[in-house]
Short mmCIF file of N, CA and C in Angstrom, two decimals:
data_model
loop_
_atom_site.label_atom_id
_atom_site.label_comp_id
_atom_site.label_asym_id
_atom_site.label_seq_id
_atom_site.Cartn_x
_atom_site.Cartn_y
_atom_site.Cartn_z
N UNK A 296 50.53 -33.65 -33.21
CA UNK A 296 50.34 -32.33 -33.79
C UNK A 296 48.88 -31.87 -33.72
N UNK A 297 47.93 -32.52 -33.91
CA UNK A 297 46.40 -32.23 -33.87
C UNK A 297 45.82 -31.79 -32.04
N UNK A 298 46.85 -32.35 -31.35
CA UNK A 298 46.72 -31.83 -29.68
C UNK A 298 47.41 -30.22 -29.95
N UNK A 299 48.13 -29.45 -30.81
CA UNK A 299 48.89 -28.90 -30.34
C UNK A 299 47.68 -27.69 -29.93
N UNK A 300 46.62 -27.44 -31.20
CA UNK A 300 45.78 -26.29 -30.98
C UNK A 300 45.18 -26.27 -29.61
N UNK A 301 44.70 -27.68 -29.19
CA UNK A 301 44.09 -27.58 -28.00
C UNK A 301 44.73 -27.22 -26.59
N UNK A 302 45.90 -27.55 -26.79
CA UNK A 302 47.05 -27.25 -25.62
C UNK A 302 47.01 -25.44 -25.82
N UNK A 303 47.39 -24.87 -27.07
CA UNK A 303 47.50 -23.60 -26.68
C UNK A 303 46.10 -22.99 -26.25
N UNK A 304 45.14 -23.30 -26.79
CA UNK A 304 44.29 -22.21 -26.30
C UNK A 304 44.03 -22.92 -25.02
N UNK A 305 44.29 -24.12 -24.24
CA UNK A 305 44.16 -24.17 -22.76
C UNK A 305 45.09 -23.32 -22.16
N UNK A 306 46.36 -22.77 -22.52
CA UNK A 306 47.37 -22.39 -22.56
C UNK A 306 46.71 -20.44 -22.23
N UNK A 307 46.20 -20.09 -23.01
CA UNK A 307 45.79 -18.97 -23.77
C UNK A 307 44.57 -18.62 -22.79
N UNK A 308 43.63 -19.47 -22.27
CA UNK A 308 42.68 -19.51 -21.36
C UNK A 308 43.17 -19.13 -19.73
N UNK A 309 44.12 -20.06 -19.46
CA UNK A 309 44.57 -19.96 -18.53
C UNK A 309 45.53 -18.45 -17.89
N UNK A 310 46.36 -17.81 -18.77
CA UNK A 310 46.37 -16.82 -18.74
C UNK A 310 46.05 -15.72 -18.59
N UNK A 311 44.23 -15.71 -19.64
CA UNK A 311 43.44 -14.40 -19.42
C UNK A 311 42.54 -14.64 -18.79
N UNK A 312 42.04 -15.94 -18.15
CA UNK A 312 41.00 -15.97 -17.06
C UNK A 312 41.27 -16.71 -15.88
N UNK A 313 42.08 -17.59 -15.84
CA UNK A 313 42.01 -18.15 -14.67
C UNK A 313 43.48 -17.79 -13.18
N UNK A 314 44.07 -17.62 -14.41
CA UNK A 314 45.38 -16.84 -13.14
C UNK A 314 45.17 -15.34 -12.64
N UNK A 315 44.21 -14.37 -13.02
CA UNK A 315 43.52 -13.27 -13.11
C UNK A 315 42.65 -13.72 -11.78
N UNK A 316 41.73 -14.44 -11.90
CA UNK A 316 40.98 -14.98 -10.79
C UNK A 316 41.42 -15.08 -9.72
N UNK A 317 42.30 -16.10 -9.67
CA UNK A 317 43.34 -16.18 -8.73
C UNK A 317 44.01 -15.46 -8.17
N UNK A 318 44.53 -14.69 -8.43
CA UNK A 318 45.04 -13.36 -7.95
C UNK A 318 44.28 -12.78 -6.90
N UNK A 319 43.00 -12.59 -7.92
CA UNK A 319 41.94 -11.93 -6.82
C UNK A 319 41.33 -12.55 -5.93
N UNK A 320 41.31 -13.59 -6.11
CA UNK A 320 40.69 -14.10 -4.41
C UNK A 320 41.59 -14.19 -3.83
N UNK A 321 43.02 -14.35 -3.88
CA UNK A 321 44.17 -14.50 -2.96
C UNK A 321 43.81 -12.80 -2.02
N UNK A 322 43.90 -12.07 -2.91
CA UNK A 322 44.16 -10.19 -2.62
C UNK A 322 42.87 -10.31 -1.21
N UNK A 323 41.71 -11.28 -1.70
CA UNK A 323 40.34 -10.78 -1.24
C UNK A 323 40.54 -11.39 0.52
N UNK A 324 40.97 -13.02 0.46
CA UNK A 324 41.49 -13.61 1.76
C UNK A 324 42.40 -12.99 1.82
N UNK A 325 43.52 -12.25 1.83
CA UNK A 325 44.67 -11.42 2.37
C UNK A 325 43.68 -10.07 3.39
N UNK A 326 43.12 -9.69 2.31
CA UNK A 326 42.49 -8.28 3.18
C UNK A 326 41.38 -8.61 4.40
N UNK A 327 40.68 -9.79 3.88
CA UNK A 327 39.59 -10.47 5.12
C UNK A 327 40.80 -10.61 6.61
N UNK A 328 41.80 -11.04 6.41
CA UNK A 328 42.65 -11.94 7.53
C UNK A 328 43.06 -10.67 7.93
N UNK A 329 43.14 -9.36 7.22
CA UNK A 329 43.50 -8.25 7.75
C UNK A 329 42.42 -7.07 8.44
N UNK A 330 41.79 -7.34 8.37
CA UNK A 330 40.38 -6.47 8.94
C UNK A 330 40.86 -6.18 10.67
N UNK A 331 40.09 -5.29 10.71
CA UNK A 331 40.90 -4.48 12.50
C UNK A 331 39.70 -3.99 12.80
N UNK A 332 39.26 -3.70 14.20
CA UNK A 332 38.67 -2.64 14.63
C UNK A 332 38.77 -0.71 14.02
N UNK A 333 38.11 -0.35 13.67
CA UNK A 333 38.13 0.60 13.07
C UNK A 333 38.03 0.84 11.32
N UNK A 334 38.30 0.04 11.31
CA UNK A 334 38.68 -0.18 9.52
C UNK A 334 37.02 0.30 9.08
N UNK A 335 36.94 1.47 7.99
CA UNK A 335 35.86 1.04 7.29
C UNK A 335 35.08 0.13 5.88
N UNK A 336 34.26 -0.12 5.77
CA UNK A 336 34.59 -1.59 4.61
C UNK A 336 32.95 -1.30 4.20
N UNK A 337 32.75 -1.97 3.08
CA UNK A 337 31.41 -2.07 2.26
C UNK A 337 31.04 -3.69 2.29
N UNK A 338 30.11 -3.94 2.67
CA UNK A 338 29.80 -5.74 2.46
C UNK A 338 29.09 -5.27 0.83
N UNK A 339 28.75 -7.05 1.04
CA UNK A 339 27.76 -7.18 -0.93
C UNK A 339 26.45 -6.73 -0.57
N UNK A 340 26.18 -6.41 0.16
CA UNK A 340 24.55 -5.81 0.12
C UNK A 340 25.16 -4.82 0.10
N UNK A 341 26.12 -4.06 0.01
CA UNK A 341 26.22 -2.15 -0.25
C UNK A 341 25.82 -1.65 1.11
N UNK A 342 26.16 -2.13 2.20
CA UNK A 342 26.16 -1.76 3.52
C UNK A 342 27.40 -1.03 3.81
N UNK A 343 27.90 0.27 4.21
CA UNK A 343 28.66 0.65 4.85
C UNK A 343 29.20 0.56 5.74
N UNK A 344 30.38 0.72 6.80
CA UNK A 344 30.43 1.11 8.07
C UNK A 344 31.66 1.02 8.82
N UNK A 345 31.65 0.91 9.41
CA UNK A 345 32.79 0.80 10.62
C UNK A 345 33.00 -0.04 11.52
N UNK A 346 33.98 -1.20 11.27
CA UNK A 346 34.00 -2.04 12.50
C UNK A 346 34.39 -2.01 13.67
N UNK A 347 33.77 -2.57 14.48
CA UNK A 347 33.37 -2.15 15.83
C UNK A 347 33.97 -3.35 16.45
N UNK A 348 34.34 -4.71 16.42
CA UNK A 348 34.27 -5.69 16.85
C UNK A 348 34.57 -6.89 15.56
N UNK A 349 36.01 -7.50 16.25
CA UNK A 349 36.49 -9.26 15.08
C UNK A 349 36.53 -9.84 15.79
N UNK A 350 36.00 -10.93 14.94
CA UNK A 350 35.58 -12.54 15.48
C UNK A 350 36.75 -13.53 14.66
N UNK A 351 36.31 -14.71 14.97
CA UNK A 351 37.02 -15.29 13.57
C UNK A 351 36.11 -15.46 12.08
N UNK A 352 34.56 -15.62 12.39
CA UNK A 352 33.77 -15.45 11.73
C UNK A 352 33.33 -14.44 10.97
N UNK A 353 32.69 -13.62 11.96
CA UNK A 353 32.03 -12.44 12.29
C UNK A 353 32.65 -10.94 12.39
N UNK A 354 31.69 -10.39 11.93
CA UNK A 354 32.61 -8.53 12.63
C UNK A 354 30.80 -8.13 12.71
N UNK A 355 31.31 -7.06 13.71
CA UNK A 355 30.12 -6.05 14.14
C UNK A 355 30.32 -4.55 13.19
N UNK A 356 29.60 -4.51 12.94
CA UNK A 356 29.89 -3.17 12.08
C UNK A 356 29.42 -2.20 12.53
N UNK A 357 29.43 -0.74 12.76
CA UNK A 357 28.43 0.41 12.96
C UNK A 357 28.17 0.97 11.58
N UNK A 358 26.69 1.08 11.32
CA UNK A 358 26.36 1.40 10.12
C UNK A 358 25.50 2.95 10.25
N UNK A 359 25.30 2.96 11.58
CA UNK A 359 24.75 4.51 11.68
C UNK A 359 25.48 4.82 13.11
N UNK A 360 25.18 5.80 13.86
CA UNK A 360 25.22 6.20 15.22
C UNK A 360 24.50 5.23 16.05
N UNK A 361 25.22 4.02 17.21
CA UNK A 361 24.42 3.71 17.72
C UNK A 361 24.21 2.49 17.60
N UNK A 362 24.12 2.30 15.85
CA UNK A 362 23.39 0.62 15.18
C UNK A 362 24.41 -0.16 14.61
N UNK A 363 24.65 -1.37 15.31
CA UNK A 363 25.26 -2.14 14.85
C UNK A 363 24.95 -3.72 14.48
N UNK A 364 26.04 -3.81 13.23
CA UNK A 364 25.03 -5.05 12.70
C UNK A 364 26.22 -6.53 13.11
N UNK A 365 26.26 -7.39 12.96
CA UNK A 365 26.77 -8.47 12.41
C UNK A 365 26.77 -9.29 11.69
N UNK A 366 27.76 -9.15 10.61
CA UNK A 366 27.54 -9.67 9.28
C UNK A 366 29.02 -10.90 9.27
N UNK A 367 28.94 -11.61 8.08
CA UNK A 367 30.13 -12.43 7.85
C UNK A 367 31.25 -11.85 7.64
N UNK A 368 32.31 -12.54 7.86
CA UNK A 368 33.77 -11.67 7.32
C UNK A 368 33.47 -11.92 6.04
N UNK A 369 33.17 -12.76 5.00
CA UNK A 369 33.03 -13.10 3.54
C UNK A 369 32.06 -11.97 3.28
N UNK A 370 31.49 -11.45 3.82
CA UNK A 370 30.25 -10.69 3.09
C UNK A 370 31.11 -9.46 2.84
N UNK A 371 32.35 -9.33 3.38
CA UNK A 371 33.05 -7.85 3.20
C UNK A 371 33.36 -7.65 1.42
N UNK A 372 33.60 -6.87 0.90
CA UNK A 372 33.86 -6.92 -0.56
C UNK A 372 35.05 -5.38 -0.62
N UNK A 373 35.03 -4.71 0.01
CA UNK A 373 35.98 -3.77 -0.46
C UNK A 373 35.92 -2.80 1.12
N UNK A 374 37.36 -2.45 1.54
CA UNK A 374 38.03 -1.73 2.70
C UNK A 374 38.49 -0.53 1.96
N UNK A 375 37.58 0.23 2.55
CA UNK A 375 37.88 1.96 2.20
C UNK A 375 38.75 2.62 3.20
N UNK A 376 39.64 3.43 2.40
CA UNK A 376 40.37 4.76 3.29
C UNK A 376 40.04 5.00 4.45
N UNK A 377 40.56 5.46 5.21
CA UNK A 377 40.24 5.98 6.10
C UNK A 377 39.49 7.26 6.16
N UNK A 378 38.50 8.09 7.30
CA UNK A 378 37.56 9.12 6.82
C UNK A 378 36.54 8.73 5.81
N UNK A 379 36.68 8.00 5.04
CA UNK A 379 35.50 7.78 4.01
C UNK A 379 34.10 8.30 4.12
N UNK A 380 34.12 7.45 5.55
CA UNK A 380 32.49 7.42 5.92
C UNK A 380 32.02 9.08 6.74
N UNK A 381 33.26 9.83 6.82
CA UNK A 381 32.46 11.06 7.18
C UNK A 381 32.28 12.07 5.81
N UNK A 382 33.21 11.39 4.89
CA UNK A 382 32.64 12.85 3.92
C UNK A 382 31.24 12.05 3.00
N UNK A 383 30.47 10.67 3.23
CA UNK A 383 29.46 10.38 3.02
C UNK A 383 28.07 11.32 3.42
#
């Protein structure tokens, strides 16, 4: 009986933080494995752009007219709509 408190709030933990987590990195490798030519996407430095080029690693991005970068597929953090980047 003195285990029982500790079981629920592992119980109670697990629920509001760690299956939450989970979720989201599943969502985050789902959308990485989905990345295409064209797609536009934001990395964690707050870089914009448009991919230009997939690797298994790597993508080329166009971040202006012209300039393109290569960054990690992990560095991606969020895939925007389509058009995005022209009403920027």
């Amino acid at each position: 009986m003195s285990f029982l408190p500790l079981v629920l709030m592992f119980v109670v933990l697990y629920f509001i933080m760690i299956r939450p987590q989970m979720k989201r990195q599943k969502e985050h490798r789902n959308m990485l494995a989905e990345l295409t030519k064209g797609d536009e996407i934001v990395t964690s430095g707050g870089l914009a752009g448009k991919i230009t080029k997939v690797a298994d690693n790597f993508i080329s991005v166009e971040i202006a007219e012209g300039i393109e970068i290569s960054v990690q597929k992990s560095a991606v953090t969020t895939l925007l709509p389509k058009g995005t980047l022209k009403s920027l």
